[in-house]
Coordinates of C-alpha atoms in Angstrom, one line a residue:
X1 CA -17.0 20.3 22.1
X2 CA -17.2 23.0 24.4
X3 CA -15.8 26.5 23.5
X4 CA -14.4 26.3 27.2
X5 CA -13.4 23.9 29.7
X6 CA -14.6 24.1 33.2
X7 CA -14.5 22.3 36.4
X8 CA -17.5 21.2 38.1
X9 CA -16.9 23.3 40.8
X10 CA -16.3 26.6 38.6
X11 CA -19.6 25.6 36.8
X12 CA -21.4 25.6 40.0
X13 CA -19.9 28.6 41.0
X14 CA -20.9 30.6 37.7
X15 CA -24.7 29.0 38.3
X16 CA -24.5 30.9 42.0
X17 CA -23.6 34.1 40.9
X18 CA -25.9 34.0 38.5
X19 CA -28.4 33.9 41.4
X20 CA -26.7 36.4 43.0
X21 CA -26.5 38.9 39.8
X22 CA -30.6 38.9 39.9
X23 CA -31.3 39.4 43.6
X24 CA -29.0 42.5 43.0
X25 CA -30.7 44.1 40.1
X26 CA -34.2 43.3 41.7
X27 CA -32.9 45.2 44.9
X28 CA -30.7 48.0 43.2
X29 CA -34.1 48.5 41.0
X30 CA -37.3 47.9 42.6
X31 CA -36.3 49.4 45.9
X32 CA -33.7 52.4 44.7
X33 CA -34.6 53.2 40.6
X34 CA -33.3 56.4 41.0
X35 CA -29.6 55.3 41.9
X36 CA -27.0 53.6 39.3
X37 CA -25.8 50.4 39.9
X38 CA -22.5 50.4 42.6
X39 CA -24.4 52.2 45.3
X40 CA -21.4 53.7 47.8
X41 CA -20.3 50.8 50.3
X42 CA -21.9 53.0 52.5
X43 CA -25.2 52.2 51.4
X44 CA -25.3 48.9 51.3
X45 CA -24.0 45.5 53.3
X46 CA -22.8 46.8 56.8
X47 CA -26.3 45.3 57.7
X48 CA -28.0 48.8 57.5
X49 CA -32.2 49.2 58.2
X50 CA -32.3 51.4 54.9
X51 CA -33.1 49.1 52.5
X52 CA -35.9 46.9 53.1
X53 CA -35.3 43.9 51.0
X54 CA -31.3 44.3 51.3
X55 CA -32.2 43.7 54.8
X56 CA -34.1 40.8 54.0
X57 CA -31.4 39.4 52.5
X58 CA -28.8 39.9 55.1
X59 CA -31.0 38.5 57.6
X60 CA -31.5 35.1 55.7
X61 CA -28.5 34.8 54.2
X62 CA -25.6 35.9 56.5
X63 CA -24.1 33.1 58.5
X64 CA -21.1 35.9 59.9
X65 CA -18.5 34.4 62.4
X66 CA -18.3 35.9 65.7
X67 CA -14.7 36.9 65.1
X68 CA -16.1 38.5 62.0
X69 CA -18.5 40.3 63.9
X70 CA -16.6 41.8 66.3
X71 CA -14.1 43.3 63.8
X72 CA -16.6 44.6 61.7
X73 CA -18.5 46.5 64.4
X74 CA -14.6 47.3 65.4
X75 CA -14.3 48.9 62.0
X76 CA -17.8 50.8 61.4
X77 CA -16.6 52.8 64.7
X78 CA -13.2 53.8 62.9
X79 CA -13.7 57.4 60.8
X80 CA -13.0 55.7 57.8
X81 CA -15.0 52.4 58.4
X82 CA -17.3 52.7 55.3
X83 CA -14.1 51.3 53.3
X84 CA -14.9 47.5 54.7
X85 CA -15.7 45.3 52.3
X86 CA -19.5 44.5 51.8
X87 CA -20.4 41.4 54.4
X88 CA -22.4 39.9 51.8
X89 CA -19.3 40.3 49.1
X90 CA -16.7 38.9 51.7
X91 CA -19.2 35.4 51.8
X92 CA -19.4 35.0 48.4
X93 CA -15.7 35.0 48.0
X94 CA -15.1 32.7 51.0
X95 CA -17.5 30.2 49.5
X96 CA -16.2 30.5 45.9
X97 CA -12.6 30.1 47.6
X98 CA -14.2 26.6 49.7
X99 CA -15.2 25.7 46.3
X100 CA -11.7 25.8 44.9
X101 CA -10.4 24.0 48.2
X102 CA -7.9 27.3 48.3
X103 CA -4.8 27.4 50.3
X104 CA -2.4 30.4 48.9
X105 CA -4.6 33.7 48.8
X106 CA -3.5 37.3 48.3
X107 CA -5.0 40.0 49.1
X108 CA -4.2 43.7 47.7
X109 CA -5.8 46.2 50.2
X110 CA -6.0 44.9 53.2
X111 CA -7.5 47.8 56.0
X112 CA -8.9 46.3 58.8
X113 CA -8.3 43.3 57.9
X114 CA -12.1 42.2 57.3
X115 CA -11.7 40.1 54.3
X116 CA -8.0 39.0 55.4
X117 CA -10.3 36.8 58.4
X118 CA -12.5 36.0 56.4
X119 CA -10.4 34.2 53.8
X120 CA -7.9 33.1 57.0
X121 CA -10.6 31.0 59.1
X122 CA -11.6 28.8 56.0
X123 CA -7.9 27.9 55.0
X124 CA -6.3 24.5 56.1
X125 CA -4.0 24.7 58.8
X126 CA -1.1 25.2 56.7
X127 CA -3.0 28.0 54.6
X128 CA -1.8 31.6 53.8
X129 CA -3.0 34.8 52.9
X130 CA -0.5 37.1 51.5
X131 CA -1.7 40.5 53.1
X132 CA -0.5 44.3 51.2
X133 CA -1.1 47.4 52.5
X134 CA 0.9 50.5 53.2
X135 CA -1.1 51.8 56.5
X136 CA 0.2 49.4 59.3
X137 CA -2.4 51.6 61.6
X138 CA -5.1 50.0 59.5
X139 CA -3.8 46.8 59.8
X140 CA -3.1 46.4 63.6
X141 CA -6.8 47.2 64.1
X142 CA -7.5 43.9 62.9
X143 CA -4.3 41.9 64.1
X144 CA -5.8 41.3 67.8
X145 CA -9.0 39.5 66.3
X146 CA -7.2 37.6 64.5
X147 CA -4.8 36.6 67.1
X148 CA -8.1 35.8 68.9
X149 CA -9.8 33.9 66.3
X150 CA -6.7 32.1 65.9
X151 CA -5.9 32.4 62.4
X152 CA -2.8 35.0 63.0
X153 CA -0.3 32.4 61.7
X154 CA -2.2 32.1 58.0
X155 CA -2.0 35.6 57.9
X156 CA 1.6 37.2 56.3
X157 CA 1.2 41.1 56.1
X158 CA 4.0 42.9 53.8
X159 CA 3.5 46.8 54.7
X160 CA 5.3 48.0 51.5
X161 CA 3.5 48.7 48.2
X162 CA 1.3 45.8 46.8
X163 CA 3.4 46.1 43.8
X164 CA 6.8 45.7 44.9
X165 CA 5.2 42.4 46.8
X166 CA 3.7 41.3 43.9
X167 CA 6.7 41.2 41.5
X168 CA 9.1 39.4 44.9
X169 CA 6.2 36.5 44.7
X170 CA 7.1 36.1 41.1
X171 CA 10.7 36.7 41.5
X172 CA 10.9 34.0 44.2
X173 CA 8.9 31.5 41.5
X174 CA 5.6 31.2 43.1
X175 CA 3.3 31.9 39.5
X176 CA 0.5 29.9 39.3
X177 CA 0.3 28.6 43.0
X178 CA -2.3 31.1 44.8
X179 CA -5.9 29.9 44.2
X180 CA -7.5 33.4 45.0
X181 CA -6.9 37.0 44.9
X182 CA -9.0 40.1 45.9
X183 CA -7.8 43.3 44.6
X184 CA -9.6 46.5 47.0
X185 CA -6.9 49.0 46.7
X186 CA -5.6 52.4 44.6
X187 CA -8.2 52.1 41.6
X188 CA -5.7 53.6 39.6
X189 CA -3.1 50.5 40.4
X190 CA -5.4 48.5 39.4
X191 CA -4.5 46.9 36.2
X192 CA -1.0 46.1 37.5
X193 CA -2.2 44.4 40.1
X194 CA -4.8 42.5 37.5
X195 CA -1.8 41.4 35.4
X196 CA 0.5 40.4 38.4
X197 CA -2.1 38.5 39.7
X198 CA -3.0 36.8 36.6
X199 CA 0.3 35.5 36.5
X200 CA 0.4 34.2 40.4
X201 CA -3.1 32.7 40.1
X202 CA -3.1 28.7 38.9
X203 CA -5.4 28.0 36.4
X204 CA -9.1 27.6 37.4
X205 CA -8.4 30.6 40.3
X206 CA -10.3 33.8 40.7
X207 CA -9.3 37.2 40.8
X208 CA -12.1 39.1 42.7
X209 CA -12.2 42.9 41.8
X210 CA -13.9 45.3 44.2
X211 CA -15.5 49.2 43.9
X212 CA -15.2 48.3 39.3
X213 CA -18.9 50.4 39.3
X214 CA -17.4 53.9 41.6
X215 CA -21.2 54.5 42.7
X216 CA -21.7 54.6 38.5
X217 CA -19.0 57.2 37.9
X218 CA -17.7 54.7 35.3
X219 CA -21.0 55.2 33.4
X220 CA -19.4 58.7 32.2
X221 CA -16.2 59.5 34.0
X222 CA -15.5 63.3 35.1
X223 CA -12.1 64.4 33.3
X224 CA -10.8 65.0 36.6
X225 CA -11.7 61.4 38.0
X226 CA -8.9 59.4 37.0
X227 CA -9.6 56.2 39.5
X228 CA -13.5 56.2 37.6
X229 CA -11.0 56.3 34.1
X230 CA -9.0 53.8 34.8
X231 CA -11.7 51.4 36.8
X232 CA -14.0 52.1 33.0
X233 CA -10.8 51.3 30.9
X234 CA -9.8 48.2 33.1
X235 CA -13.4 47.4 32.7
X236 CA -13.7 47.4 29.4
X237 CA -10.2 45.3 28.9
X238 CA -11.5 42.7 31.2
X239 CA -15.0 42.0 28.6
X240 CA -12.4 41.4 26.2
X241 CA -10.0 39.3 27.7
X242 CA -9.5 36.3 26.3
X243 CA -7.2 35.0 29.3
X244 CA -10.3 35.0 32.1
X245 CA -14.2 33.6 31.9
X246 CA -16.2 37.0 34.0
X247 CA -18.8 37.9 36.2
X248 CA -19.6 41.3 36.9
X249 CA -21.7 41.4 39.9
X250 CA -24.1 44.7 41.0
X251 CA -23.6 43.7 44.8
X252 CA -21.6 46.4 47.1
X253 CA -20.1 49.0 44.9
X254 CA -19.7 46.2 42.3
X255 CA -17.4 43.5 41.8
X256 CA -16.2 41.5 38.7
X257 CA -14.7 37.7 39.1
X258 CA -12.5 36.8 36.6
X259 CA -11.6 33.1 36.2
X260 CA -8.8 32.2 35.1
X261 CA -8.5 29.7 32.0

């Protein structure tokens, strides 16, 4: 008997990122040796000409909608548009979430809004994502895109923080309904928003994790960097957790899946 019992789809799913885990360390070593794994987002996956076989992969890889186009080149023109999530990272999660036939999503960190489409224009009609952020200004970058993409109504944004969202889901009785969550927010929030999560995501559901490598500040964290402490202690929590089957994934500035048992 099996120490753990999967669905086909999460097998196939854990067979893809295994794929995905070696194109990573081929690129992040043959081409860069000198940097740690969890280059900046800077770096990588806003289809930048720096990286010759990153490009390679973008180019034959990518299949980006048009609405997802236009708010990403809407967001690398923004001061702080190097906080978008990795193109490449945002179409993995939208096909693990097609695998899991996903209708209730949340989303802690929300920006521009990037991922929010992205997770919006694969849901059924009567889809959600539940959207947290504290910067509105962020947000209503994004909102006209998605009003033109029209995907708007999936989309519920609470401006408050994620937390206090978070703990009214599970108030109002909705643990164990949402299928995904992607957490891209305060790193050092992050393991509230792991646990909450946990709780609101059915079995079989991922949690996606973004920026768990800090451009490899985890590998020895300053005493004075608390967000690369607590990303390293989270980290180290998650190997050991006997709640979630994980992937920890050397693509943007890393990213762990955890799947929920």
């Amino acid at each position: 008997m099996p120490i753990f019992n999967i669905s086909k789809e999460a097998a196939i799913g854990t067979a893809a990122l295994g794929v995905t885990f070696a194109a990573g360390l081929l690129i992040g070593r043959r081409y860069h040796p000198e940097l740690p794994f969890g280059a900046p987002k800077s770096s990588f996956g806003h289809l930048g000409k720096k990286n010759p076989l990153q490009q390679y992969v973008q180019d034959y890889s990518l299949r980006e909608h048009p609405a997802l186009k236009k708010l990403r080149l809407l967001t690398l023109d923004h001061p702080m548009g190097r906080m978008m999530v990795c193109c490449e990272q945002a179409q993995l999660m939208a096909n693990l979430a097609r695998l899991l036939k996903a209708k209730k999503v949340l989303e802690i960190g929300v920006f521009t809004g990037y991922n929010t489409l992205n997770m919006a224009l694969l849901l059924p009609v009567d889809g959600k994502v539940i959207a947290c952020d504290i910067n509105e200004d962020f947000v209503n970058i994004g909102r006209p895109v998605w009003r033109e993409a029209g995907v708007e109504h999936k989309i519920d944004v609470r401006i408050k923080p994620a937390i206090q969202t978070l703990d009214e889901l599970l108030a109002n009785g909705e643990a164990g309904t949402f299928d995904f969550a992607f957490i891209d927010a305060d790193k050092e929030g992050y393991n509230d928003y792991y646990e909450r999560c946990l709780r609101l995501i059915r079995k079989g559901g991922i949690i996606a994790l973004d920026n768990v490598l800090r451009a490899g500040k985890v590998l020895k964290p300053r005493k004075d960097d608390l967000e690369s402490q607590h990303l390293h202690q989270l980290n180290e929590k998650i190997l050991h957790d006997a709640r979630v089957n994980i992937s920890m994934i050397a693509m943007g500035d890393g990213m762990t899946l955890a799947f929920k048992l």
